[in-house]
mmCIF file of C-alpha atoms in Angstrom:
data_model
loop_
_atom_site.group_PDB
_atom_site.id
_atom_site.type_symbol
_atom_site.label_atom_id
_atom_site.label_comp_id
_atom_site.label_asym_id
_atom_site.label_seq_id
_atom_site.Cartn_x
_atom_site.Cartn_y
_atom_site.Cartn_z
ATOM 1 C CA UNK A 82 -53.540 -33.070 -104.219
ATOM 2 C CA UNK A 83 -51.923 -36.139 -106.022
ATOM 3 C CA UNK A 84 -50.327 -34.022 -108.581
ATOM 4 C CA UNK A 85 -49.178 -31.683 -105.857
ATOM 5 C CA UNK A 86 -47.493 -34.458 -103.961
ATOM 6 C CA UNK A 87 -45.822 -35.598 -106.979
ATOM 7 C CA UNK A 88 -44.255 -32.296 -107.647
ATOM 8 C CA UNK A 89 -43.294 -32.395 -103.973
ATOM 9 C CA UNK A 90 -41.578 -35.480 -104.457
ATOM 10 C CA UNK A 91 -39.394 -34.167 -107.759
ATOM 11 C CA UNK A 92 -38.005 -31.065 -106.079
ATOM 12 C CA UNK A 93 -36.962 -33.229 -102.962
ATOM 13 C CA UNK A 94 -35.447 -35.883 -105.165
ATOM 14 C CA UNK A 95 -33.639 -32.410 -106.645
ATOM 15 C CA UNK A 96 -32.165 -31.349 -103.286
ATOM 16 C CA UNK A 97 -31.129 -34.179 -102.771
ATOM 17 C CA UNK A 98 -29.400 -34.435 -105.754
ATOM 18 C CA UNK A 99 -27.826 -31.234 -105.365
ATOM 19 C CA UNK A 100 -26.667 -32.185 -102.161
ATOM 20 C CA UNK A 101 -24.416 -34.795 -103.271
ATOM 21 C CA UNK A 102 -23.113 -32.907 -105.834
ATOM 22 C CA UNK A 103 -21.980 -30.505 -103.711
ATOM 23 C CA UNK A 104 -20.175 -32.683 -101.729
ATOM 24 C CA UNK A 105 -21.752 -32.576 -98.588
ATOM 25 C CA UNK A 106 -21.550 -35.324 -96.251
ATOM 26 C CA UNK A 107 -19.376 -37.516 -98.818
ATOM 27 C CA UNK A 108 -16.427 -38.738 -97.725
ATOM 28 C CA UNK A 109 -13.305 -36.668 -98.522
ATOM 29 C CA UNK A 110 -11.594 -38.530 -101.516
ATOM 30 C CA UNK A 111 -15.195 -38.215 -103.058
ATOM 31 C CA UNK A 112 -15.785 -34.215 -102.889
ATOM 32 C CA UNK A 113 -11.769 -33.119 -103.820
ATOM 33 C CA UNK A 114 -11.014 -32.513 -107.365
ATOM 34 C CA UNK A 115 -8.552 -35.501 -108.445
ATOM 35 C CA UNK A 116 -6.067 -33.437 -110.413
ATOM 36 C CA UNK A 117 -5.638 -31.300 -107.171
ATOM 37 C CA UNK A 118 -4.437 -34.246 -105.361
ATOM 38 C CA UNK A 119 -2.287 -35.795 -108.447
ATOM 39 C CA UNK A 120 -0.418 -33.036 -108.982
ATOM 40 C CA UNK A 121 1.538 -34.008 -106.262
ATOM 41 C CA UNK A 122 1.041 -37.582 -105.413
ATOM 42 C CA UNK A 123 -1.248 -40.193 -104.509
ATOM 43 C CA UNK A 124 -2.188 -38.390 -101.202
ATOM 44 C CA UNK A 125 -5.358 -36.939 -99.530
ATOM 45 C CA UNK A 126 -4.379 -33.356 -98.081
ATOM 46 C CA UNK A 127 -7.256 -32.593 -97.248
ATOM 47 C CA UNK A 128 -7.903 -31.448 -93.444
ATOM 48 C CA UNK A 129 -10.670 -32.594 -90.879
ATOM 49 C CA UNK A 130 -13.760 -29.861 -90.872
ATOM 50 C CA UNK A 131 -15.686 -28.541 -88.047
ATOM 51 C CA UNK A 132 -17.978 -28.319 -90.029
ATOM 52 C CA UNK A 133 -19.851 -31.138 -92.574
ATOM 53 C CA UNK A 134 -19.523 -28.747 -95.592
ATOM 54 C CA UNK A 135 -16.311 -29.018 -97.889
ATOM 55 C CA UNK A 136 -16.832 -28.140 -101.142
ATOM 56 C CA UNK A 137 -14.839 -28.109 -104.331
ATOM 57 C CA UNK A 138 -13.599 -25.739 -106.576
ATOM 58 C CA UNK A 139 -11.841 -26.366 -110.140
ATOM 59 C CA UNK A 140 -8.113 -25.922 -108.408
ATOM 60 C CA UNK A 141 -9.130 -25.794 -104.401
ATOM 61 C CA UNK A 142 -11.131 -27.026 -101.736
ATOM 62 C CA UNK A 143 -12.862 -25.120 -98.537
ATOM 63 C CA UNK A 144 -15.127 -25.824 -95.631
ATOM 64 C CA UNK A 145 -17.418 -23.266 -95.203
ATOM 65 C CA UNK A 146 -18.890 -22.289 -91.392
ATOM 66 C CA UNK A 147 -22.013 -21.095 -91.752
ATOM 67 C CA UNK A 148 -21.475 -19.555 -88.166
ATOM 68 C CA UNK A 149 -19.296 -17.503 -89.010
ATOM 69 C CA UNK A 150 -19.800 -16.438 -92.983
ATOM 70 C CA UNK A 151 -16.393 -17.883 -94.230
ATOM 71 C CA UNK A 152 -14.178 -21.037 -94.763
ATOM 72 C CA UNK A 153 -12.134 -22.327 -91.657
ATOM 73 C CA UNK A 154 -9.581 -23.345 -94.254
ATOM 74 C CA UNK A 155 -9.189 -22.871 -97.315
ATOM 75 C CA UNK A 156 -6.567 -25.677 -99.568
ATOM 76 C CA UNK A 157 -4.843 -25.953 -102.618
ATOM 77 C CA UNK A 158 -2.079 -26.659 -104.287
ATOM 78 C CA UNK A 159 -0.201 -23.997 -105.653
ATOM 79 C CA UNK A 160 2.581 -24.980 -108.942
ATOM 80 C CA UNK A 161 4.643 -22.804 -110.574
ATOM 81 C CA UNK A 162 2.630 -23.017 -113.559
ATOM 82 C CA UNK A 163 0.620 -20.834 -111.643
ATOM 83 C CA UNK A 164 2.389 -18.050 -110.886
ATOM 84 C CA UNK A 165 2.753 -15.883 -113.909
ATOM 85 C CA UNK A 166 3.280 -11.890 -114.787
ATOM 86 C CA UNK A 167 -0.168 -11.952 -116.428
ATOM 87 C CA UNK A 168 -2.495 -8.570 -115.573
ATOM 88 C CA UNK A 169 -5.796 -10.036 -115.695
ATOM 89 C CA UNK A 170 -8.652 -7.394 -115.736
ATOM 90 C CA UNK A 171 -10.108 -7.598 -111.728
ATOM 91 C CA UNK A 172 -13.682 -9.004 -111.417
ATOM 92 C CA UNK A 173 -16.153 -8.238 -108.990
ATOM 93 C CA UNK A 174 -16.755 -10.578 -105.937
ATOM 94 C CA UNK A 175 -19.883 -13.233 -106.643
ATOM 95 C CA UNK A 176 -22.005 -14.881 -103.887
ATOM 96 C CA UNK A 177 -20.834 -18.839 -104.151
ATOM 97 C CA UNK A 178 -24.052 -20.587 -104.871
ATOM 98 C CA UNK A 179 -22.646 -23.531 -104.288
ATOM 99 C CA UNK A 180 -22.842 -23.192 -100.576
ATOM 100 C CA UNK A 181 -26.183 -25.040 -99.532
ATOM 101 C CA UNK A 182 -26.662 -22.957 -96.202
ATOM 102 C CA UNK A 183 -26.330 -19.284 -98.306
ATOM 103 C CA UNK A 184 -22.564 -17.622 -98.586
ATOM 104 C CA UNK A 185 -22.355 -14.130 -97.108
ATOM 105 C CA UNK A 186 -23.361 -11.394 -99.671
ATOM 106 C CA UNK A 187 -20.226 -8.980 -100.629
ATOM 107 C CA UNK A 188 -22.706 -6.417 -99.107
ATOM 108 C CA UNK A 189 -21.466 -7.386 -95.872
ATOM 109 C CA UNK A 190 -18.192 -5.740 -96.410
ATOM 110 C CA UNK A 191 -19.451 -2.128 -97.695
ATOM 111 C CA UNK A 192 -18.777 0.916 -95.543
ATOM 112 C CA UNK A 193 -17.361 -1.998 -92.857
ATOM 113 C CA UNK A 194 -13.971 -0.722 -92.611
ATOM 114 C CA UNK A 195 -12.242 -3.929 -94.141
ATOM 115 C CA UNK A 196 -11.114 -5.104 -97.124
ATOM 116 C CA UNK A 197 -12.008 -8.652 -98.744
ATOM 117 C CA UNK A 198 -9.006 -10.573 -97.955
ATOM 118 C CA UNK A 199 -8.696 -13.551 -100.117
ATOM 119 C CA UNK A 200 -7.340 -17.160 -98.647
ATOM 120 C CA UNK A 201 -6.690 -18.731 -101.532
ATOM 121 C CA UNK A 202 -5.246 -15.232 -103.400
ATOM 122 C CA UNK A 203 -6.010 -14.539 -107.008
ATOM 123 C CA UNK A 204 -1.783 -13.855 -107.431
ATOM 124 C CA UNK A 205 -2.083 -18.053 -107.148
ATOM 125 C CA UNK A 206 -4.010 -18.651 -109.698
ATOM 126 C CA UNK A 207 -2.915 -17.310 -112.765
ATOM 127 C CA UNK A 208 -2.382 -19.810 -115.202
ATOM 128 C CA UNK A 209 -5.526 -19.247 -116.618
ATOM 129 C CA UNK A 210 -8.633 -16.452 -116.473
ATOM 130 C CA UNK A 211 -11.485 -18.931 -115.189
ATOM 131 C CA UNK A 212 -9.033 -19.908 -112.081
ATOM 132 C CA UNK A 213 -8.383 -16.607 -111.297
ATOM 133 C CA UNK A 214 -12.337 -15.693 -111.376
ATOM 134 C CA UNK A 215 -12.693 -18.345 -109.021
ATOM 135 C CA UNK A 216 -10.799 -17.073 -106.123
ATOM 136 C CA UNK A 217 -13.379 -13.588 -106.342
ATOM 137 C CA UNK A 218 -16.060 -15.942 -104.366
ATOM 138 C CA UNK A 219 -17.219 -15.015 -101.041
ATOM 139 C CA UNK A 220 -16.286 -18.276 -99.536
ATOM 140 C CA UNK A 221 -12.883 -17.795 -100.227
ATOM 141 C CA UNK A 222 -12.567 -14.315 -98.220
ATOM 142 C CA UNK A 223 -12.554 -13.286 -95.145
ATOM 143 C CA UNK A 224 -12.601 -9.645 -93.246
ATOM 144 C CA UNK A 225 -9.095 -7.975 -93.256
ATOM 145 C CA UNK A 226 -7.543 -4.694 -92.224
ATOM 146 C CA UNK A 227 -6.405 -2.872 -95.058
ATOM 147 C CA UNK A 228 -2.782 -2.229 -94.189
ATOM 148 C CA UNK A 229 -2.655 -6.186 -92.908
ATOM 149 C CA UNK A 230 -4.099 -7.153 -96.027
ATOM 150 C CA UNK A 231 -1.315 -4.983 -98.049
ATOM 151 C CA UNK A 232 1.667 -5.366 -95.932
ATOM 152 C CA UNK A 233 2.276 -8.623 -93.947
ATOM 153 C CA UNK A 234 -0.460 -10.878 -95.203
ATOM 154 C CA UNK A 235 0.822 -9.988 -98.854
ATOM 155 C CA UNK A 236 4.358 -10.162 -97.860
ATOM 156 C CA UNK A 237 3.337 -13.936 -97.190
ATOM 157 C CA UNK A 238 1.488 -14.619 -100.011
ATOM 158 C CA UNK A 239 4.745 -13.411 -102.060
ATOM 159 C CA UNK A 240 6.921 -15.387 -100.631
ATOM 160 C CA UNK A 241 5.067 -18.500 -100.598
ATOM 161 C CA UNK A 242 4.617 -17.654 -104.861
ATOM 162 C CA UNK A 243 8.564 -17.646 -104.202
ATOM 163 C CA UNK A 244 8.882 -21.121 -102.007
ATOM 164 C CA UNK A 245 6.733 -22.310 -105.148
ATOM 165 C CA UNK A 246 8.955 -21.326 -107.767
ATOM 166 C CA UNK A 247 11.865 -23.219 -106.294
ATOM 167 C CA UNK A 248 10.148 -26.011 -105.397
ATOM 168 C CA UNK A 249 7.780 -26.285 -108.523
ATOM 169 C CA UNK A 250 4.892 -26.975 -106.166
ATOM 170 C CA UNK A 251 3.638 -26.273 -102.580
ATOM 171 C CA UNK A 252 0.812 -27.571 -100.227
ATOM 172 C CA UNK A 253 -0.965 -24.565 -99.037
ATOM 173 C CA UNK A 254 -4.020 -24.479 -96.171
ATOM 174 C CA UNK A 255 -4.782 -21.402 -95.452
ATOM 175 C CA UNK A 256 -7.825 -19.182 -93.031
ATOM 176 C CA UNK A 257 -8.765 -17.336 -89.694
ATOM 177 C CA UNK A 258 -8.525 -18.516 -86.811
ATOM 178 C CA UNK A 259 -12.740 -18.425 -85.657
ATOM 179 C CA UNK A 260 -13.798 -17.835 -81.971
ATOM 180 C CA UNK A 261 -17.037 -17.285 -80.286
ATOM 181 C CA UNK A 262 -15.675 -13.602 -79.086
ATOM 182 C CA UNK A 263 -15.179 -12.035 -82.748
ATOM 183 C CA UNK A 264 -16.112 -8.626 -83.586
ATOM 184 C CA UNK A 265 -18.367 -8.863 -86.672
ATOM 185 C CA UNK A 266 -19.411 -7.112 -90.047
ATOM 186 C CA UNK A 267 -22.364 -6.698 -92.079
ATOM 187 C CA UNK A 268 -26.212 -7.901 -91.891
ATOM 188 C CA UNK A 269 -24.904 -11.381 -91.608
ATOM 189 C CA UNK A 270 -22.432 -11.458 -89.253
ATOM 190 C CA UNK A 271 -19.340 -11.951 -91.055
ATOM 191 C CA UNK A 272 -16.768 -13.251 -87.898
ATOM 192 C CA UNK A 273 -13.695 -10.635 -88.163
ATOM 193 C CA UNK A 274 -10.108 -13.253 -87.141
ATOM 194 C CA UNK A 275 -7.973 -12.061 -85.113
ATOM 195 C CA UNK A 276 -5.266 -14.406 -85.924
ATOM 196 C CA UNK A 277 -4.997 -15.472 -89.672
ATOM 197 C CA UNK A 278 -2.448 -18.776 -90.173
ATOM 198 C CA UNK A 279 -1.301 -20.015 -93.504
ATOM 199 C CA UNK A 280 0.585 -24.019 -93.741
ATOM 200 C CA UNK A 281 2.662 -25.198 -95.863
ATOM 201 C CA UNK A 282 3.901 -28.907 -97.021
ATOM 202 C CA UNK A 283 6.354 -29.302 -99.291
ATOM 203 C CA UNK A 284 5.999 -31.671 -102.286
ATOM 204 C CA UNK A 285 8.211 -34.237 -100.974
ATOM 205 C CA UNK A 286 6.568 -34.376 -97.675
ATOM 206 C CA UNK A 287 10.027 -33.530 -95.696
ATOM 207 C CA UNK A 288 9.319 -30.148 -94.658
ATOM 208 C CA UNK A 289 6.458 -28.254 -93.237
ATOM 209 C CA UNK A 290 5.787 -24.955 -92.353
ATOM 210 C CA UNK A 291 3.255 -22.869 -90.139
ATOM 211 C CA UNK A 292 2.167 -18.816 -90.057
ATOM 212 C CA UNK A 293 0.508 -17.749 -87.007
ATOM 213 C CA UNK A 294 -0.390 -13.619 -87.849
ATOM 214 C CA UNK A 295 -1.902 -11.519 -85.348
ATOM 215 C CA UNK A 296 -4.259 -9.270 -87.864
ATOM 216 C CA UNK A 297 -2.720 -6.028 -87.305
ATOM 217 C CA UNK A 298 -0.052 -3.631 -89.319
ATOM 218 C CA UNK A 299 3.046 -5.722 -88.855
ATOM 219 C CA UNK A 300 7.113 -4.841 -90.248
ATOM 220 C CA UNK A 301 8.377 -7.939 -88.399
ATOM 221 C CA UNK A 302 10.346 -10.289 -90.628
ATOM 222 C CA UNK A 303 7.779 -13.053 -91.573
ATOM 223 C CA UNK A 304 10.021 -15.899 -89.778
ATOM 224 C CA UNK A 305 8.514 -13.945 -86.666
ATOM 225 C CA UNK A 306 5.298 -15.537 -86.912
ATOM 226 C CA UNK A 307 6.472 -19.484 -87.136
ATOM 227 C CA UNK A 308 4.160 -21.597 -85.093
ATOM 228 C CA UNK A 309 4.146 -25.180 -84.764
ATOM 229 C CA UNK A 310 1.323 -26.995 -87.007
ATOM 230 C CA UNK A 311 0.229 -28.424 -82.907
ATOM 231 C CA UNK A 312 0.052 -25.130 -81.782
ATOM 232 C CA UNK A 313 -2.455 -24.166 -84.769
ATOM 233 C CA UNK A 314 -4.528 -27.321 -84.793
ATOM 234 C CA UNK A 315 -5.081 -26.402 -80.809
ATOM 235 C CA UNK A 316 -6.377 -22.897 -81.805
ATOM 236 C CA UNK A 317 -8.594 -24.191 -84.532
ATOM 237 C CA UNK A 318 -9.711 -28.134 -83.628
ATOM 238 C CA UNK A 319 -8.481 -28.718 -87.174
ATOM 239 C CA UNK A 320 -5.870 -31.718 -87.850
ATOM 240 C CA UNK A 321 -4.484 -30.482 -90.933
ATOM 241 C CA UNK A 322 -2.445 -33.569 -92.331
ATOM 242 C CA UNK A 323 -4.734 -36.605 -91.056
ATOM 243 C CA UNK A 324 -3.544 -38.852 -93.878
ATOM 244 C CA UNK A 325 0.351 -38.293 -92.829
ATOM 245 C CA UNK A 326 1.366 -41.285 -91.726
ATOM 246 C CA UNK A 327 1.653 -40.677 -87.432
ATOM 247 C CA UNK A 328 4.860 -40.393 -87.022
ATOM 248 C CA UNK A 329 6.080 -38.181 -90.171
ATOM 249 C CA UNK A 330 2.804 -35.997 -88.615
ATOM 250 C CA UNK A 331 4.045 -35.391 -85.722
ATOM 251 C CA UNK A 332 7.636 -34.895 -86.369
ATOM 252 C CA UNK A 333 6.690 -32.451 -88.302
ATOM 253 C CA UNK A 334 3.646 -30.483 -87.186
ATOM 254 C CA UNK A 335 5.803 -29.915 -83.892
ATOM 255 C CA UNK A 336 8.402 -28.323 -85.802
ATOM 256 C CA UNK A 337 9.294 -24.634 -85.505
ATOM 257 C CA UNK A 338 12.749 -25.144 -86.923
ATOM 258 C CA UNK A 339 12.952 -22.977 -90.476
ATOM 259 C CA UNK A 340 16.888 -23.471 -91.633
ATOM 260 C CA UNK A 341 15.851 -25.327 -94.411
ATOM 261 C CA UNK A 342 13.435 -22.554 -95.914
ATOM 262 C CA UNK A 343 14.646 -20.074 -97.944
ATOM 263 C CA UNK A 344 13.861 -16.594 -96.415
#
């Protein structure tokens, strides 16, 4: 019995462990990668969570709702060291076993209709193979129509890679918008948005951005979707740029102006 207690004792000293390497419950300075914040200033970007589990990744962050199989937001920064014309053989999605409370299986999405859409898309993360890899985890996708996925959602994605170029680097939060009244997929309930949003910050911190898309086939002109950063944070109980100082925050994040962005 002694000997069984003992053993007891090591694999909850383990979890523990594990725990805090994972990030959860530390404060948010403590679970983001540093070079992710330095590569454009002393500055936490990080949003508030809904839901007490942000994690890490080598070049982004997530919090991942366990309610609803996916990340409420998913952050990076994306430089134009990034973005390059290399053709990277596609690997399959993995489960992240990072997630303590279990990340939903890829087998979700079989025969469901929908396509993984990625958050933080694999076109952003090209610098190198082992980034790329790391945006085919199943915390960093979430259920999307195929000709949404293809056509407006990539027509985003593209021209953020272009707001990038220009700007050599770009603040990017990105995820769907979760509800109690979503259809869902698979054995585990994978929530189906249906409003995706995408934010942007640029590096200097004098213009911001927001994308409110209904998740549907769409040929509008992207400048269609502009939201306010307020109007998203309402939808979502997120504040996105809690570090801002207040009044640079709200000047912007209540902005739906978009003359000085290049479309």
């Amino acid at each position: 019995m002694y000997s069984v207690r003992i053993s007891f004792l090591i694999i909850l000293i383990f979890c523990l462990s594990s725990c805090r390497d994972n990030g959860v419950g530390q404060t948010l300075p403590e679970i983001i990668n540093d070079d992710v914040l330095n590569s454009v200033g002393e500055f936490n970007y990080l949003p508030s969570n809904t839901t007490g589990a942000v994690y890490k990744k080598r070049t982004y962050a997530l919090s991942y709702s366990e309610e609803y199989e996916q990340a409420e937001w998913v952050a990076y920064v994306l430089k134009s060291s990034d973005i390059k014309e290399v053709d990277f053989k596609r690997p399959y999605f993995e489960i992240d076993t990072d997630i303590l409370t279990g990340a939903a299986h890829w087998r979700n999405y079989k025969k469901s209709g929908y396509n993984k859409g990625h958050l933080c898309p694999a076109g952003d993360r090209r610098s190198n193979l082992k980034d790329y890899e790391e945006t085919f985890l199943t915390s960093n996708i979430s259920p999307q129509k195929y000709d949404f996925n293809a056509g407006i959602w990539n027509r985003l994605e593209q021209k953020v890679r272009y707001w990038a170029k220009k700007q050599d680097s770009i603040y990017v939060v990105s995820g769907g918008v979760l509800t109690d009244d979503l259809e869902t997929i698979g054995f585990e309930n994978v929530a189906v948005p249906k409003y995706f949003y995408k934010i942007l910050l640029s590096n200097d911190h004098k213009k911001m951005i927001g994308f409110l898309v209904p998740h549907q086939k769409s040929d509008k002109p992207l400048y269609s979707f502009i939201t306010s950063v307020d109007e998203i944070e309402k939808m979502t109980d997120i504040d996105f740029f809690p570090s801002l100082d207040d009044d640079l925050e709200n000047r912007l994040e209540s902005n739906i102006n978009y003359d000085n962005w290049d479309f």
